Coordinates of C-alpha atoms in Angstrom, one line a residue:
M1 CA 113.0 43.9 -9.5
K2 CA 112.0 40.5 -10.8
K3 CA 111.0 39.5 -7.4
L4 CA 108.8 42.6 -7.0
L5 CA 107.1 41.9 -10.4
F6 CA 106.5 38.3 -9.4
I7 CA 104.8 39.5 -6.2
L8 CA 102.7 42.0 -8.1
G9 CA 101.7 39.3 -10.6
V10 CA 100.6 36.9 -7.9
T11 CA 98.7 39.7 -6.2
S12 CA 97.0 40.7 -9.4
T13 CA 95.9 37.1 -10.1
I14 CA 94.4 36.8 -6.6
A15 CA 92.7 40.2 -7.0
F16 CA 91.2 39.3 -10.4
T17 CA 90.1 35.8 -9.1
S18 CA 88.4 37.5 -6.2
C19 CA 86.7 40.0 -8.5
E20 CA 85.4 37.1 -10.6
D21 CA 83.9 35.5 -7.6
M22 CA 82.3 38.8 -6.7
F23 CA 80.6 39.2 -10.1
T24 CA 79.6 35.5 -10.6
P25 CA 77.2 34.4 -7.8
S26 CA 78.1 31.1 -6.1
I27 CA 75.7 28.2 -6.4
E28 CA 73.1 28.7 -3.6
N29 CA 71.6 25.9 -1.5
F30 CA 68.0 27.0 -2.1
L31 CA 65.6 24.4 -3.4
D32 CA 62.4 25.1 -5.2
I33 CA 59.2 23.6 -3.9
E34 CA 59.0 21.1 -6.8
T35 CA 62.1 19.5 -5.4
A36 CA 60.0 18.2 -2.5
Y37 CA 58.0 16.0 -4.8
T38 CA 60.9 13.6 -5.1
R39 CA 62.7 14.4 -1.8
P40 CA 60.3 13.4 1.0
L41 CA 62.6 14.5 3.8
Y42 CA 62.5 18.0 2.3
A43 CA 58.7 17.9 2.2
Q44 CA 58.6 16.6 5.8
G45 CA 60.9 19.5 6.9
I46 CA 58.1 21.9 6.0
L47 CA 55.7 20.1 8.3
L48 CA 58.3 19.9 11.1
N49 CA 58.4 23.7 11.1
G50 CA 54.9 23.4 12.6
Y51 CA 56.1 21.1 15.4
N52 CA 59.0 23.5 16.1
R53 CA 56.5 26.3 16.8
V54 CA 54.2 24.6 19.2
P55 CA 53.9 27.2 22.0
T56 CA 54.1 24.6 24.8
N57 CA 57.5 23.3 23.6
S58 CA 58.9 25.0 26.7
W59 CA 57.7 26.5 30.0
S60 CA 56.3 30.0 29.9
F61 CA 55.8 30.6 33.6
N62 CA 53.1 33.2 32.8
D63 CA 51.8 32.4 36.4
V64 CA 53.9 35.4 37.3
A65 CA 51.1 37.5 35.7
T66 CA 48.5 36.0 38.1
D67 CA 47.9 35.8 41.8
D68 CA 49.9 32.5 41.9
A69 CA 53.4 33.8 41.6
V70 CA 55.8 36.8 41.3
T71 CA 59.4 36.8 40.1
N72 CA 62.6 38.4 41.2
D73 CA 63.6 38.9 37.6
R74 CA 62.8 42.6 37.2
A75 CA 63.1 42.4 33.4
S76 CA 60.4 39.7 33.1
N77 CA 57.8 40.3 30.4
Y78 CA 55.2 38.6 32.6
L79 CA 55.9 41.1 35.4
K80 CA 55.2 43.8 32.9
I81 CA 51.8 42.2 32.2
A82 CA 51.0 41.9 35.8
T83 CA 51.6 45.5 36.4
G84 CA 49.6 46.7 33.4
Q85 CA 52.5 47.4 31.1
W86 CA 51.4 45.5 28.1
T87 CA 49.9 47.0 25.0
A88 CA 48.8 46.0 21.5
M89 CA 52.3 47.1 20.4
N90 CA 54.1 45.1 23.2
N91 CA 52.4 41.9 24.1
P92 CA 54.7 39.2 25.5
L93 CA 51.9 36.6 25.0
E94 CA 51.4 37.4 21.4
Q95 CA 50.8 34.3 19.1
W96 CA 49.8 36.2 16.0
R97 CA 53.2 35.8 14.3
N98 CA 54.3 32.4 15.6
S99 CA 51.1 30.5 15.2
R100 CA 50.1 32.1 11.9
S101 CA 53.6 31.4 10.6
A102 CA 53.1 27.8 11.6
I103 CA 49.8 27.6 9.8
Q104 CA 51.5 29.1 6.7
Y105 CA 54.0 26.2 6.8
I106 CA 51.3 23.7 7.4
N107 CA 49.2 25.1 4.5
N108 CA 52.2 25.0 2.3
F109 CA 52.8 21.3 3.2
L110 CA 49.1 20.5 2.6
S111 CA 49.3 22.1 -0.8
I112 CA 52.1 19.7 -2.0
Q113 CA 51.8 16.6 0.1
D114 CA 49.6 14.7 -2.4
K115 CA 52.4 15.1 -5.0
V116 CA 55.2 13.9 -2.8
E117 CA 56.6 10.4 -3.5
W118 CA 56.8 9.2 0.0
S119 CA 57.6 5.6 -1.1
S120 CA 58.1 3.7 -4.3
S121 CA 55.5 1.3 -3.0
A122 CA 52.0 2.5 -3.7
P123 CA 50.4 1.1 -0.5
I124 CA 53.2 2.5 1.7
N125 CA 53.0 5.8 -0.2
S126 CA 49.3 6.0 0.5
M127 CA 49.8 5.4 4.2
F128 CA 52.5 7.9 4.6
N129 CA 50.4 10.5 2.7
D130 CA 47.4 9.9 5.0
R131 CA 49.5 10.1 8.1
M132 CA 51.3 13.3 7.2
K133 CA 48.1 14.9 6.2
G134 CA 46.5 13.9 9.5
E135 CA 49.5 15.3 11.5
A136 CA 49.3 18.6 9.5
L137 CA 45.5 19.0 10.2
G138 CA 45.9 18.2 13.9
L139 CA 48.7 20.8 14.2
R140 CA 46.7 23.4 12.3
A141 CA 43.8 23.0 14.7
L142 CA 46.2 23.3 17.6
F143 CA 47.6 26.6 16.4
M144 CA 44.2 27.9 15.8
F145 CA 43.3 27.1 19.4
H146 CA 46.4 29.0 20.6
L147 CA 45.4 32.0 18.4
L148 CA 41.9 32.0 19.8
Q149 CA 43.1 31.7 23.4
T150 CA 45.5 34.6 22.9
H151 CA 43.6 36.9 20.5
A152 CA 39.9 36.1 20.4
G153 CA 37.7 38.7 22.1
K154 CA 34.9 41.2 22.0
T155 CA 35.0 44.2 19.7
S156 CA 33.5 47.6 20.5
S157 CA 30.2 46.3 19.1
G158 CA 30.2 43.4 21.6
E159 CA 30.7 40.8 18.8
V160 CA 33.0 37.9 19.8
L161 CA 35.6 37.5 17.0
G162 CA 38.3 35.0 16.5
I163 CA 41.0 35.2 13.8
P164 CA 41.0 35.3 10.0
I165 CA 40.6 31.7 8.8
V166 CA 43.4 30.9 6.3
L167 CA 43.2 27.4 4.7
E168 CA 45.4 28.0 1.6
Y169 CA 49.1 28.6 1.3
E170 CA 49.6 32.4 0.9
T171 CA 51.8 33.8 -1.8
S172 CA 52.8 37.4 -2.7
E173 CA 49.6 37.5 -4.9
S174 CA 47.3 36.5 -2.0
D175 CA 44.8 38.9 -0.4
F176 CA 46.1 39.4 3.2
N177 CA 43.5 42.0 4.1
K178 CA 41.1 39.4 5.5
P179 CA 38.5 40.1 8.3
R180 CA 38.4 38.1 11.5
A181 CA 35.9 35.3 11.4
T182 CA 33.5 34.9 14.3
F183 CA 34.7 32.9 17.3
E184 CA 32.2 30.2 16.5
E185 CA 33.3 29.9 12.9
C186 CA 36.9 29.4 14.1
M187 CA 35.7 26.7 16.5
Q188 CA 33.9 24.9 13.7
Q189 CA 37.1 25.0 11.6
I190 CA 39.1 23.5 14.5
Y191 CA 36.6 20.7 14.8
A192 CA 36.6 20.1 11.1
D193 CA 40.4 19.8 11.0
L194 CA 40.4 17.5 14.0
D195 CA 37.6 15.3 12.6
K196 CA 39.7 14.7 9.5
A197 CA 42.9 14.1 11.5
D198 CA 41.0 11.5 13.6
E199 CA 40.2 9.6 10.4
L200 CA 43.8 9.5 9.2
L201 CA 45.8 8.9 12.3
P202 CA 46.3 5.9 14.6
L203 CA 45.3 6.2 18.3
D204 CA 49.0 6.0 19.2
F205 CA 52.2 5.3 17.3
E206 CA 53.0 1.7 18.4
D207 CA 54.0 -1.4 16.6
I208 CA 51.1 -3.9 16.1
S209 CA 51.7 -7.7 16.4
N210 CA 48.8 -9.1 14.3
A211 CA 47.8 -8.3 10.8
S212 CA 44.1 -8.3 11.8
Q213 CA 44.9 -5.0 13.6
I214 CA 45.6 -3.3 10.2
P215 CA 42.7 -1.0 9.3
A216 CA 40.4 -2.4 6.6
K217 CA 41.3 0.4 4.1
Y218 CA 44.9 -0.6 4.2
Q219 CA 44.2 -4.3 4.2
S220 CA 42.4 -3.8 0.9
L221 CA 45.7 -2.3 -0.5
G222 CA 47.6 -5.5 0.4
V223 CA 49.5 -3.8 3.3
N224 CA 51.3 -6.3 5.5
L225 CA 52.4 -6.1 9.1
T226 CA 55.9 -4.9 8.4
D227 CA 54.7 -2.2 6.0
Y228 CA 52.1 -0.9 8.5
N229 CA 54.6 -0.7 11.3
Q230 CA 57.0 1.1 9.0
V231 CA 54.5 4.0 8.8
F232 CA 52.4 3.9 11.9
G233 CA 54.8 2.1 14.4
E234 CA 56.7 3.2 17.4
K235 CA 59.4 5.0 15.5
F236 CA 57.0 7.9 15.2
R237 CA 56.1 8.4 18.9
L238 CA 55.8 12.0 20.0
R239 CA 54.1 13.0 16.8
M240 CA 50.5 14.0 16.3
T241 CA 48.1 11.1 16.9
K242 CA 44.3 10.5 17.1
R243 CA 44.5 10.5 21.0
I244 CA 46.3 13.9 20.9
S245 CA 43.8 15.2 18.4
Q246 CA 40.9 14.2 20.6
A247 CA 42.6 15.9 23.6
I248 CA 43.0 19.1 21.6
R249 CA 39.3 18.9 20.8
A250 CA 38.5 18.7 24.5
K251 CA 40.8 21.6 25.3
A252 CA 39.3 23.8 22.6
A253 CA 35.7 22.9 23.6
L254 CA 36.3 23.9 27.2
L255 CA 37.5 27.3 26.1
A256 CA 34.4 27.7 23.9
A257 CA 32.1 26.7 26.8
S258 CA 33.7 29.1 29.3
P259 CA 31.9 32.3 30.4
A260 CA 34.2 34.6 28.4
F261 CA 33.0 33.0 25.2
N262 CA 29.6 31.4 26.1
D263 CA 26.5 33.1 27.3
G264 CA 25.3 30.2 29.4
N265 CA 24.6 27.7 26.6
T266 CA 24.5 24.3 28.5
A267 CA 24.9 22.4 25.2
K268 CA 28.5 23.8 24.9
W269 CA 29.3 22.5 28.3
E270 CA 27.9 19.1 27.4
Q271 CA 29.9 19.1 24.2
A272 CA 33.1 19.8 26.2
A273 CA 32.3 17.1 28.7
N274 CA 31.7 14.6 26.0
Y275 CA 34.9 15.3 24.2
A276 CA 37.0 15.1 27.5
G277 CA 35.0 12.1 28.6
N278 CA 35.9 10.2 25.4
V279 CA 39.6 10.7 26.1
I280 CA 39.2 9.6 29.7
Q281 CA 37.2 6.5 28.7
Q282 CA 39.9 5.4 26.3
K283 CA 42.3 5.6 29.2
G284 CA 40.2 3.3 31.3
G285 CA 38.0 5.8 33.1
I286 CA 38.7 6.4 36.7
S287 CA 40.9 3.3 37.0
G288 CA 43.2 4.9 34.4
V289 CA 44.3 7.7 36.7
D290 CA 48.1 7.5 37.0
P291 CA 49.0 7.1 40.7
Q292 CA 52.2 9.1 40.1
G293 CA 50.6 11.5 37.6
A294 CA 50.9 14.6 39.8
L295 CA 54.6 14.0 40.1
F296 CA 55.3 13.4 36.4
Y297 CA 58.5 15.5 36.6
L298 CA 60.3 13.2 39.2
P299 CA 62.9 10.5 38.3
A300 CA 60.5 7.6 38.8
S301 CA 58.3 8.9 35.9
V302 CA 60.9 10.7 33.8
N303 CA 63.2 7.7 33.7
Q304 CA 60.4 5.6 32.2
M305 CA 59.9 8.0 29.3
E306 CA 62.8 6.9 27.0
S307 CA 62.6 6.1 23.3
G308 CA 59.5 8.2 23.1
R309 CA 57.5 6.2 25.6
N310 CA 55.0 7.9 27.8
T311 CA 53.6 7.1 31.2
A312 CA 49.8 6.9 31.7
E313 CA 49.7 10.5 32.7
I314 CA 51.4 12.0 29.6
I315 CA 49.4 12.3 26.3
W316 CA 52.0 14.3 24.4
R317 CA 55.3 15.8 25.3
V318 CA 58.6 17.2 24.1
D319 CA 61.5 14.8 23.7
R320 CA 63.6 14.6 26.9
G321 CA 66.7 15.8 25.0
D322 CA 70.0 15.9 26.7
L323 CA 70.9 16.0 30.4
S324 CA 70.3 19.5 31.6
S325 CA 70.3 21.7 34.7
S326 CA 69.0 25.1 33.3
L327 CA 65.5 24.8 34.9
E328 CA 67.1 24.3 38.3
A329 CA 69.6 27.0 37.7
D330 CA 66.7 29.4 37.2
H331 CA 64.5 28.3 40.1
F332 CA 66.6 26.7 42.9
P333 CA 67.1 29.0 45.9
P334 CA 70.5 30.8 46.2
T335 CA 72.1 28.3 48.6
L336 CA 71.6 25.6 45.9
F337 CA 73.3 28.0 43.4
G338 CA 70.0 28.9 41.8
R339 CA 68.5 32.2 40.8
G340 CA 65.1 31.6 42.6
R341 CA 63.2 33.2 39.7
L342 CA 59.6 32.1 40.3
N343 CA 58.2 32.8 43.8
P344 CA 54.8 31.2 44.7
T345 CA 52.5 33.5 46.5
Q346 CA 50.8 33.2 49.9
N347 CA 47.5 33.3 47.8
L348 CA 48.5 30.0 46.2
V349 CA 49.8 28.5 49.5
D350 CA 46.4 29.3 51.1
A351 CA 44.6 27.5 48.3
F352 CA 46.0 24.1 49.4
P353 CA 43.6 22.5 51.8
M354 CA 44.4 20.6 55.0
A355 CA 45.2 16.9 54.6
N356 CA 41.7 16.2 55.9
G357 CA 40.3 17.9 52.9
Y358 CA 38.9 21.1 54.4
P359 CA 40.0 24.5 53.2
I360 CA 42.1 26.3 55.8
N361 CA 39.4 28.9 56.5
D362 CA 36.9 26.2 57.4
A363 CA 36.2 25.8 61.1
A364 CA 36.6 22.0 60.8
S365 CA 40.0 22.2 59.1
G366 CA 42.2 22.3 62.2
Y367 CA 44.5 24.9 60.6
N368 CA 47.0 26.4 63.0
A369 CA 48.3 29.8 61.8
N370 CA 51.4 29.4 64.1
S371 CA 52.3 26.1 62.3
P372 CA 50.9 26.9 58.8
Y373 CA 52.6 24.1 56.9
D374 CA 51.7 21.2 59.2
N375 CA 49.0 18.6 58.3
R376 CA 48.5 20.2 54.9
D377 CA 47.6 18.7 51.5
P378 CA 50.8 16.8 50.5
R379 CA 50.9 18.7 47.2
L380 CA 51.9 21.9 49.1
K381 CA 55.3 20.7 50.0
N382 CA 55.7 18.7 46.7
Y383 CA 55.1 21.8 44.7
I384 CA 56.3 24.7 46.9
L385 CA 59.5 25.1 48.9
V386 CA 58.3 26.5 52.3
N387 CA 60.4 27.7 55.2
G388 CA 62.2 24.8 56.8
S389 CA 61.9 22.4 53.8
T390 CA 64.9 20.5 52.6
S391 CA 66.0 20.5 49.0
G392 CA 68.7 19.6 46.6
V393 CA 71.1 16.6 46.4
N394 CA 72.4 17.3 49.9
N395 CA 68.9 17.9 51.4
T396 CA 69.9 21.4 52.3
A397 CA 67.5 23.1 54.8
I398 CA 66.0 26.3 53.2
N399 CA 65.4 29.2 55.6
T400 CA 63.2 31.9 54.0
A401 CA 62.7 34.0 57.2
V402 CA 63.5 37.7 57.2
N403 CA 66.5 37.1 59.5
S404 CA 67.7 34.0 57.6
P405 CA 71.5 33.5 57.9
T406 CA 71.5 32.7 54.2
N407 CA 70.6 34.4 51.0
D408 CA 67.5 32.2 50.8
G409 CA 65.8 34.7 53.2
L410 CA 63.1 37.1 52.2
N411 CA 64.5 39.9 49.9
K412 CA 68.1 39.2 51.1
V413 CA 69.6 39.7 47.6
E414 CA 68.2 40.1 44.1
T415 CA 68.0 36.3 43.6
S416 CA 66.2 35.8 46.9
T417 CA 62.5 35.1 47.2
R418 CA 60.1 38.0 47.3
T419 CA 57.3 36.0 48.9
G420 CA 58.9 33.7 51.4
Y421 CA 58.6 30.7 49.0
Y422 CA 60.4 29.0 46.1
M423 CA 59.0 26.8 43.4
R424 CA 59.7 23.1 43.8
K425 CA 57.4 21.6 41.2
L426 CA 59.0 20.6 37.9
L427 CA 62.5 20.6 39.4
R428 CA 64.8 17.6 39.7
Q429 CA 66.2 17.5 43.2
D430 CA 69.1 15.3 42.0
V431 CA 70.5 18.1 39.8
N432 CA 73.7 19.5 41.3
L433 CA 74.5 23.1 40.6
N434 CA 77.6 23.3 42.7
P435 CA 80.2 24.8 40.3
S436 CA 82.7 22.2 41.4
N437 CA 80.5 19.3 40.3
V438 CA 77.6 20.4 38.1
S439 CA 75.4 17.5 37.0
G440 CA 72.2 17.7 34.9
Q441 CA 69.3 15.2 34.5
Y442 CA 66.6 14.4 32.0
H443 CA 63.4 16.5 32.1
V444 CA 60.0 16.1 30.6
T445 CA 57.9 19.0 29.3
P446 CA 54.3 17.9 28.6
R447 CA 52.3 19.5 25.9
L448 CA 49.2 17.6 27.1
R449 CA 48.6 15.7 30.4
M450 CA 45.7 13.5 31.4
T451 CA 45.2 15.5 34.5
E452 CA 44.3 18.5 32.4
I453 CA 41.7 16.4 30.6
Y454 CA 40.3 15.0 33.9
L455 CA 39.8 18.5 35.2
A456 CA 38.3 19.7 31.9
Y457 CA 35.8 16.9 32.2
A458 CA 35.0 17.7 35.8
E459 CA 34.5 21.4 35.1
A460 CA 32.3 20.8 32.0
A461 CA 30.3 17.8 33.5
N462 CA 29.5 19.8 36.6
E463 CA 28.1 22.6 34.4
A464 CA 26.2 20.3 32.1
W465 CA 24.9 17.6 34.4
G466 CA 25.7 18.7 38.0
P467 CA 28.3 17.3 40.4
T468 CA 27.1 13.7 40.3
G469 CA 25.6 13.6 36.8
R470 CA 27.4 11.2 34.4
G471 CA 25.9 11.8 30.9
S472 CA 26.8 8.8 28.9
F473 CA 29.9 7.9 30.9
S474 CA 30.5 5.8 34.0
F475 CA 32.0 8.7 36.0
S476 CA 30.9 12.1 37.2
A477 CA 32.6 15.4 38.1
Y478 CA 32.5 14.2 41.7
D479 CA 34.1 10.9 40.8
I480 CA 37.0 12.6 39.0
I481 CA 37.7 15.1 41.8
K482 CA 37.6 12.3 44.4
A483 CA 40.1 10.3 42.3
I484 CA 42.4 13.4 41.9
R485 CA 42.2 14.3 45.7
T486 CA 42.8 10.6 46.7
R487 CA 45.8 10.4 44.5
A488 CA 47.1 13.6 46.2
G489 CA 46.6 12.2 49.7
V490 CA 43.7 14.5 50.6
G491 CA 40.9 13.2 52.7
T492 CA 42.2 9.6 52.6
T493 CA 41.9 8.9 56.3
N494 CA 38.4 10.4 56.9
G495 CA 36.5 9.9 53.7
D496 CA 36.9 13.5 52.6
P497 CA 33.9 14.9 54.3
Y498 CA 34.3 18.3 52.6
L499 CA 34.0 16.8 49.2
E500 CA 30.9 14.8 50.3
Q501 CA 29.5 18.1 51.5
V502 CA 29.9 20.0 48.3
K503 CA 28.9 17.2 45.9
N504 CA 25.3 18.3 46.5
N505 CA 25.8 21.9 45.4
K506 CA 26.8 22.8 41.8
D507 CA 28.1 26.2 42.7
Q508 CA 30.3 24.9 45.6
M509 CA 31.5 22.1 43.4
R510 CA 32.5 24.6 40.7
Q511 CA 34.7 26.5 43.2
L512 CA 36.3 23.2 44.3
I513 CA 37.0 22.1 40.8
R514 CA 38.5 25.4 39.9
N515 CA 40.7 25.2 43.0
E516 CA 41.8 21.7 42.2
R517 CA 42.7 22.9 38.7
R518 CA 44.7 25.7 40.3
L519 CA 46.7 23.3 42.5
E520 CA 47.2 20.4 40.1
L521 CA 48.3 22.6 37.1
C522 CA 50.2 25.3 39.0
F523 CA 53.3 26.7 37.3
E524 CA 52.4 25.0 34.0
G525 CA 50.9 28.1 32.4
F526 CA 47.2 27.6 32.9
R527 CA 46.0 30.1 35.5
F528 CA 46.6 33.2 33.3
W529 CA 44.1 31.8 30.7
D530 CA 41.8 30.2 33.3
L531 CA 41.1 33.5 35.1
R532 CA 40.2 35.1 31.9
R533 CA 37.9 32.5 30.5
W534 CA 36.1 32.4 33.8
N535 CA 35.7 36.2 33.9
E536 CA 37.4 36.1 37.3
N537 CA 38.9 39.1 39.2
L538 CA 42.4 39.7 37.8
T539 CA 43.4 42.4 40.3
I540 CA 43.9 40.5 43.5
P541 CA 47.3 41.5 44.9
A542 CA 50.1 39.0 45.1
Q543 CA 50.9 38.2 48.8
G544 CA 53.8 36.7 50.6
I545 CA 54.8 35.7 54.1
S546 CA 57.3 37.5 56.4
I547 CA 58.6 35.2 59.0
E548 CA 60.5 36.5 62.0
N549 CA 61.0 35.0 65.5
N550 CA 58.4 32.3 64.5
T551 CA 55.8 34.9 63.8
Y552 CA 54.1 34.8 60.4
N553 CA 52.8 38.0 58.9
V554 CA 51.1 38.2 55.5
I555 CA 52.5 40.9 53.3
T556 CA 51.5 42.5 50.0
V557 CA 54.3 41.9 47.5
E558 CA 52.9 43.2 44.3
N559 CA 49.7 44.8 43.2
R560 CA 48.0 43.6 40.1
V561 CA 47.0 46.2 37.5
F562 CA 44.5 45.0 35.0
E563 CA 41.8 47.0 33.2
P564 CA 38.5 45.2 32.5
Y565 CA 39.3 45.1 28.7
M566 CA 42.5 43.1 29.4
Q567 CA 40.3 40.0 29.9
Y568 CA 40.9 39.5 26.2
G569 CA 44.3 40.0 24.5
P570 CA 44.9 42.4 21.6
I571 CA 45.4 42.0 17.9
P572 CA 48.9 43.3 17.3
Y573 CA 48.8 47.0 16.5
S574 CA 51.1 46.6 13.5
E575 CA 48.5 44.3 11.9
I576 CA 45.7 46.7 12.6
L577 CA 47.7 49.4 10.8
K578 CA 48.4 47.3 7.8
Y579 CA 44.9 45.8 7.3
N580 CA 41.8 47.9 7.5
N581 CA 39.5 44.8 7.6
L582 CA 40.9 43.7 10.9
Q583 CA 38.9 44.8 14.0
Q584 CA 40.7 45.3 17.3
N585 CA 39.4 43.9 20.5
N586 CA 37.6 46.5 22.6
G587 CA 39.9 48.7 24.7
W588 CA 43.1 48.1 22.9

């Protein structure tokens, strides 16, 4: 009996202790915003929420929604877009929540950053404050660009609207029912944020070796070399810089100058050319073109990018992170233990010219339909795994024919190619997916590449000044395209006569520039947006190749279903329901 009472007593004690815990809340690990004033890492964490939300932190592969690729992943959201199954209630490309959330964090940071004690040293505190503000403003402009790219468009009245401009941290007392600003007003806000960011940020985060390199405003505060490098030195590589801010300005200006948002105003093309040209000029002009820039994803380039360093090609990128093999697991063909997810189309393959520079449909090209991959632009086999190519650590031959003895063949199994091609670009061939010996490698995911800026300049300069016009620069659209094609190995043995032919015709040069952009930036998430800003045909069917007994037959793999209004994306329907001041884009 005593033993029983003892047990009941212990049980009661435990029970009452548990009840006490239930009714007395534990100390929570929530900090109020004022805590950030004396805890700079906490304040910086608010800003880092912006970096974490940059849409290009990973690959989207929205090429699947264009004429460049299809996928064997039947659950792909981009497949749904390609086949017309996206709505204002279900938009896989939606940036409204992500980018507006990022802007909310950034506005929160901007509302407190002047009160944060970044350092006990007044001069160092001033430098940190400037730098953090510059980063925040550059990021806010970037997120506004992504919102415009995804959600700007024409309303039923024909007016081109952007997004609501929100520059203050919103609280529960704020007015959330704000109308969309005009597209032009949004562009001016982007430029204003970037102009201020330019004033506050260094061109790059690198240590300087001479005190004379310290900006005058900081020299007047008595800042020494060590102090300056502590704030603006190499430890902060991969964060927002003046060079990145300038590249974002060029990217945004190209969108604004494009036909979808510009009614033929040449001044906008000139502005876009000037912004891109400034970035190129700071990189040394034509001579600054990285010889290996088109192969930035291969070991020779990736292995250089340690400790935050970049090659000449990369303006801004995501950190390499740990050794990985997930990209290859998704996209290697089945014989290499991959899922073969993204399948380049025959449309894209046909866009690669011959090595002599001529398009394959030109009589001077020498194209042979019975040997379609011979004597082609070297980028074709660098970027696309064609029938007979070798791949992987063991140089395995890939057979994509209908009667292939392996699962790499056309439509063999659910992880086989649907087009007769597999993606090669971005993948490390030294990744081994064999279950008995899996090994990963470092990868680089660029947020901004110089090649994008070169092509932005070429496009804008051609529209503003013609193929050989240079504005205030030492290079023209023609010069840029020649450098890009020479780097690729196109027209190098014959002087590239096709380029020489089109350099005298603005319309023909426009088509060549657009095609070079298609090739150079394939699988990097550009074509979906490019087709829309160019007002191009979105309904061209995705084609493939059926190979049997050395006979090549082009096949239709997937029809594209786009209504005209889908040139612009929708405002989320849930937002339209909540706020009557928001206007929807026409058709949605």
